[in-house]
Tab-separated table of C-alpha atoms in Angstrom:
chain	number	residue	atom	x	y	z
A	1174	UNK	CA	15.070	28.423	-1.832
A	1175	UNK	CA	11.967	30.564	-1.318
A	1176	UNK	CA	10.348	28.816	-4.278
A	1177	UNK	CA	11.501	25.236	-3.618
A	1178	UNK	CA	11.538	25.087	0.170
A	1179	UNK	CA	10.479	23.530	2.361
A	1180	UNK	CA	10.343	20.106	0.718
A	1181	UNK	CA	6.716	18.898	0.672
A	1182	UNK	CA	7.471	15.307	1.624
A	1183	UNK	CA	10.591	13.396	2.565
A	1184	UNK	CA	10.700	9.634	3.004
A	1185	UNK	CA	13.841	7.943	4.216
A	1186	UNK	CA	15.072	5.064	6.292
A	1187	UNK	CA	15.575	5.333	10.030
A	1188	UNK	CA	19.306	4.804	9.515
A	1189	UNK	CA	19.442	8.291	7.997
A	1190	UNK	CA	17.975	10.028	11.052
A	1191	UNK	CA	21.365	10.689	12.606
A	1192	UNK	CA	23.001	11.781	9.371
A	1193	UNK	CA	21.483	13.913	6.664
A	1194	UNK	CA	18.141	14.486	8.445
A	1195	UNK	CA	19.830	16.145	11.413
A	1196	UNK	CA	22.231	18.003	9.115
A	1197	UNK	CA	19.407	19.294	6.933
A	1198	UNK	CA	17.579	20.607	10.012
A	1199	UNK	CA	20.784	22.121	11.379
A	1200	UNK	CA	21.659	23.929	8.145
A	1201	UNK	CA	18.081	25.096	7.613
A	1202	UNK	CA	18.136	26.746	11.035
A	1203	UNK	CA	21.583	28.239	10.543
A	1204	UNK	CA	20.502	29.733	7.216
A	1205	UNK	CA	17.285	30.982	8.848
A	1206	UNK	CA	19.213	32.595	11.726
A	1207	UNK	CA	21.529	34.274	9.210
A	1208	UNK	CA	18.469	35.678	7.405
A	1209	UNK	CA	19.163	33.754	4.210
A	1210	UNK	CA	15.909	31.729	4.302
A	1211	UNK	CA	12.553	32.103	6.025
A	1212	UNK	CA	11.745	28.427	6.602
A	1213	UNK	CA	12.134	26.812	10.019
A	1214	UNK	CA	12.137	23.174	8.924
A	1215	UNK	CA	13.487	21.631	5.712
A	1216	UNK	CA	10.500	19.256	5.291
A	1217	UNK	CA	6.771	19.834	5.619
A	1218	UNK	CA	6.112	16.101	6.063
A	1219	UNK	CA	8.569	13.411	7.036
A	1220	UNK	CA	8.141	9.642	6.972
A	1221	UNK	CA	10.859	7.576	8.581
A	1222	UNK	CA	10.661	4.076	7.142
A	1223	UNK	CA	11.457	0.915	9.021
A	1224	UNK	CA	14.154	-1.545	8.052
A	1225	UNK	CA	13.785	-4.776	6.074
A	1226	UNK	CA	14.721	-7.771	8.223
A	1227	UNK	CA	15.449	-11.344	7.266
A	1228	UNK	CA	15.761	-14.050	9.896
A	1229	UNK	CA	15.766	-11.367	12.603
A	1230	UNK	CA	18.661	-9.333	11.171
A	1231	UNK	CA	18.694	-6.204	9.044
A	1232	UNK	CA	18.975	-7.185	5.398
A	1233	UNK	CA	22.413	-6.205	4.173
A	1234	UNK	CA	24.682	-7.063	1.263
A	1235	UNK	CA	27.638	-7.172	3.622
A	1236	UNK	CA	25.862	-9.806	5.766
A	1237	UNK	CA	24.852	-11.757	2.673
A	1238	UNK	CA	21.244	-12.061	3.812
A	1239	UNK	CA	19.522	-10.223	0.965
A	1240	UNK	CA	16.732	-11.482	-1.254
A	1241	UNK	CA	17.695	-11.218	-4.904
A	1242	UNK	CA	14.939	-9.162	-6.535
A	1243	UNK	CA	15.746	-10.645	-9.951
A	1244	UNK	CA	15.015	-14.167	-8.669
A	1245	UNK	CA	11.824	-12.955	-7.018
A	1246	UNK	CA	10.665	-11.199	-10.186
A	1247	UNK	CA	11.487	-14.240	-12.353
A	1248	UNK	CA	9.508	-16.521	-10.040
A	1249	UNK	CA	6.535	-14.370	-9.061
A	1250	UNK	CA	6.676	-11.146	-11.088
A	1251	UNK	CA	7.417	-7.573	-10.078
A	1252	UNK	CA	3.837	-6.869	-8.987
A	1253	UNK	CA	3.993	-9.640	-6.408
A	1254	UNK	CA	7.215	-8.254	-4.960
A	1255	UNK	CA	5.689	-4.770	-4.799
A	1256	UNK	CA	2.438	-5.998	-3.249
A	1257	UNK	CA	4.208	-7.995	-0.551
A	1258	UNK	CA	6.469	-5.054	0.323
A	1259	UNK	CA	3.476	-2.742	0.665
A	1260	UNK	CA	1.291	-5.235	2.531
A	1261	UNK	CA	3.773	-6.797	4.953
A	1262	UNK	CA	4.069	-3.890	7.405
A	1263	UNK	CA	3.184	-0.248	7.966
A	1264	UNK	CA	5.888	1.959	6.437
A	1265	UNK	CA	7.210	3.219	9.774
A	1266	UNK	CA	7.690	-0.332	11.134
A	1267	UNK	CA	10.331	-2.895	10.278
A	1268	UNK	CA	9.346	-5.371	7.568
A	1269	UNK	CA	10.197	-8.984	8.390
A	1270	UNK	CA	10.816	-10.687	5.053
A	1271	UNK	CA	8.770	-13.845	4.672
A	1272	UNK	CA	8.838	-16.083	1.603
A	1273	UNK	CA	5.392	-17.470	2.488
A	1274	UNK	CA	4.024	-13.921	2.477
A	1275	UNK	CA	5.399	-13.434	-1.029
A	1276	UNK	CA	3.632	-16.616	-2.131
A	1277	UNK	CA	0.404	-15.320	-0.547
A	1278	UNK	CA	0.702	-12.040	-2.437
A	1279	UNK	CA	1.155	-14.025	-5.653
A	1280	UNK	CA	-1.959	-16.120	-4.925
A	1281	UNK	CA	-3.983	-12.950	-4.287
A	1282	UNK	CA	-2.919	-11.346	-7.568
A	1283	UNK	CA	-3.640	-14.580	-9.425
A	1284	UNK	CA	-7.101	-14.653	-7.840
A	1285	UNK	CA	-7.821	-11.168	-9.202
A	1286	UNK	CA	-6.390	-12.168	-12.589
A	1287	UNK	CA	-8.679	-15.225	-12.752
A	1288	UNK	CA	-11.721	-13.085	-11.968
A	1289	UNK	CA	-10.831	-10.594	-14.697
A	1290	UNK	CA	-10.212	-13.416	-17.198
A	1291	UNK	CA	-13.590	-15.000	-16.425
A	1292	UNK	CA	-15.387	-11.660	-16.759
A	1293	UNK	CA	-13.271	-10.212	-19.560
A	1294	UNK	CA	-16.155	-9.657	-21.984
A	1295	UNK	CA	-18.297	-7.916	-19.378
A	1296	UNK	CA	-15.431	-5.718	-18.196
A	1297	UNK	CA	-14.243	-4.872	-21.720
A	1298	UNK	CA	-17.730	-3.711	-22.736
A	1299	UNK	CA	-17.248	-0.450	-20.882
A	1300	UNK	CA	-20.897	-0.376	-19.863
A	1301	UNK	CA	-21.740	1.764	-16.867
A	1302	UNK	CA	-23.169	-0.361	-14.097
A	1303	UNK	CA	-26.621	0.790	-13.106
A	1304	UNK	CA	-27.657	1.121	-9.486
A	1305	UNK	CA	-28.398	-2.269	-7.985
A	1306	UNK	CA	-32.034	-3.011	-7.360
A	1307	UNK	CA	-31.647	-5.748	-4.753
A	1308	UNK	CA	-30.738	-5.278	-1.109
A	1309	UNK	CA	-27.697	-7.489	-1.601
A	1310	UNK	CA	-26.615	-5.398	-4.602
A	1311	UNK	CA	-27.013	-2.197	-2.606
A	1312	UNK	CA	-24.907	-3.630	0.226
A	1313	UNK	CA	-22.205	-4.616	-2.232
A	1314	UNK	CA	-22.228	-1.206	-3.934
A	1315	UNK	CA	-21.878	0.433	-0.513
A	1316	UNK	CA	-18.965	-1.909	0.213
A	1317	UNK	CA	-17.231	-0.700	-2.950
A	1318	UNK	CA	-17.629	2.954	-1.950
A	1319	UNK	CA	-16.466	2.281	1.611
A	1320	UNK	CA	-13.407	0.483	0.264
A	1321	UNK	CA	-12.552	3.406	-2.016
A	1322	UNK	CA	-12.762	5.767	0.965
A	1323	UNK	CA	-10.673	3.480	3.216
A	1324	UNK	CA	-7.966	3.040	0.589
A	1325	UNK	CA	-7.851	6.767	-0.148
A	1326	UNK	CA	-7.650	7.683	3.545
A	1327	UNK	CA	-5.002	5.040	4.276
A	1328	UNK	CA	-2.751	6.144	1.434
A	1329	UNK	CA	-3.208	9.900	1.614
A	1330	UNK	CA	-3.268	10.144	5.381
A	1331	UNK	CA	-0.519	7.968	6.804
A	1332	UNK	CA	0.873	6.130	3.751
A	1333	UNK	CA	-0.455	2.901	5.269
A	1334	UNK	CA	-0.409	0.874	2.108
A	1335	UNK	CA	-0.698	-2.301	4.187
A	1336	UNK	CA	-4.212	-1.464	5.388
A	1337	UNK	CA	-5.141	-0.186	1.913
A	1338	UNK	CA	-4.137	-3.553	0.427
A	1339	UNK	CA	-6.040	-5.320	3.215
A	1340	UNK	CA	-9.176	-3.341	2.329
A	1341	UNK	CA	-8.805	-4.364	-1.313
A	1342	UNK	CA	-8.397	-8.003	-0.260
A	1343	UNK	CA	-11.639	-7.744	1.706
A	1344	UNK	CA	-13.336	-6.210	-1.335
A	1345	UNK	CA	-12.141	-9.063	-3.565
A	1346	UNK	CA	-13.562	-11.569	-1.054
A	1347	UNK	CA	-16.869	-9.668	-1.086
A	1348	UNK	CA	-16.777	-9.595	-4.893
A	1349	UNK	CA	-16.455	-13.380	-5.080
A	1350	UNK	CA	-19.229	-13.776	-2.482
A	1351	UNK	CA	-21.457	-11.405	-4.459
A	1352	UNK	CA	-20.785	-13.327	-7.652
A	1353	UNK	CA	-21.586	-16.655	-5.984
A	1354	UNK	CA	-25.307	-15.977	-5.900
A	1355	UNK	CA	-28.098	-14.505	-3.795
A	1356	UNK	CA	-28.181	-17.238	-1.157
A	1357	UNK	CA	-24.433	-17.029	-0.526
A	1358	UNK	CA	-23.954	-13.292	-0.914
A	1359	UNK	CA	-25.667	-11.910	2.138
A	1360	UNK	CA	-24.141	-14.227	4.785
A	1361	UNK	CA	-20.659	-13.603	3.328
A	1362	UNK	CA	-21.255	-9.857	3.501
A	1363	UNK	CA	-22.485	-10.159	7.074
A	1364	UNK	CA	-19.466	-12.279	8.047
A	1365	UNK	CA	-17.142	-9.656	6.560
A	1366	UNK	CA	-18.828	-6.963	8.664
A	1367	UNK	CA	-20.219	-5.240	5.595
A	1368	UNK	CA	-23.726	-4.744	6.987
């Protein structure tokens, strides 16, 4: 227990708060009071996740209102299902299932895929990109670095994958604007609040 405890990070649904979360705290304190352990709390960090809702009700097999993941994966792919789940809501809030949101996640991934396909030869070359010499290039490079910082902070800090995905979506929009050409790049960057 001295080696393994407390647990670094625990993530569980809110429905568990009155069951094993309370029991784990209770037993940790009993064991501490008996002198068997030195920890006060069983978990260093705790994230209580929200519930997944469909049509305003908690998704449940017993209610018959679940989304079959196999159908979703067959139609859109596993990455789309993952992206929608991460993007739809902050982890501590309830996620309201939305089929249109799943379709949007699929369109976004396909947009990235198309860009990579178009630029496959350039990307496969493995060349290091040199520092941009134009003002527009410098703005875009800064945008990339700011996005990396935002995504890192969102994931490491509060596990807010939804805002991390949003930042990546903004970067993809800026990437397409940058690719479009000098006359179209700068206004798109300004509109996105990148300057």
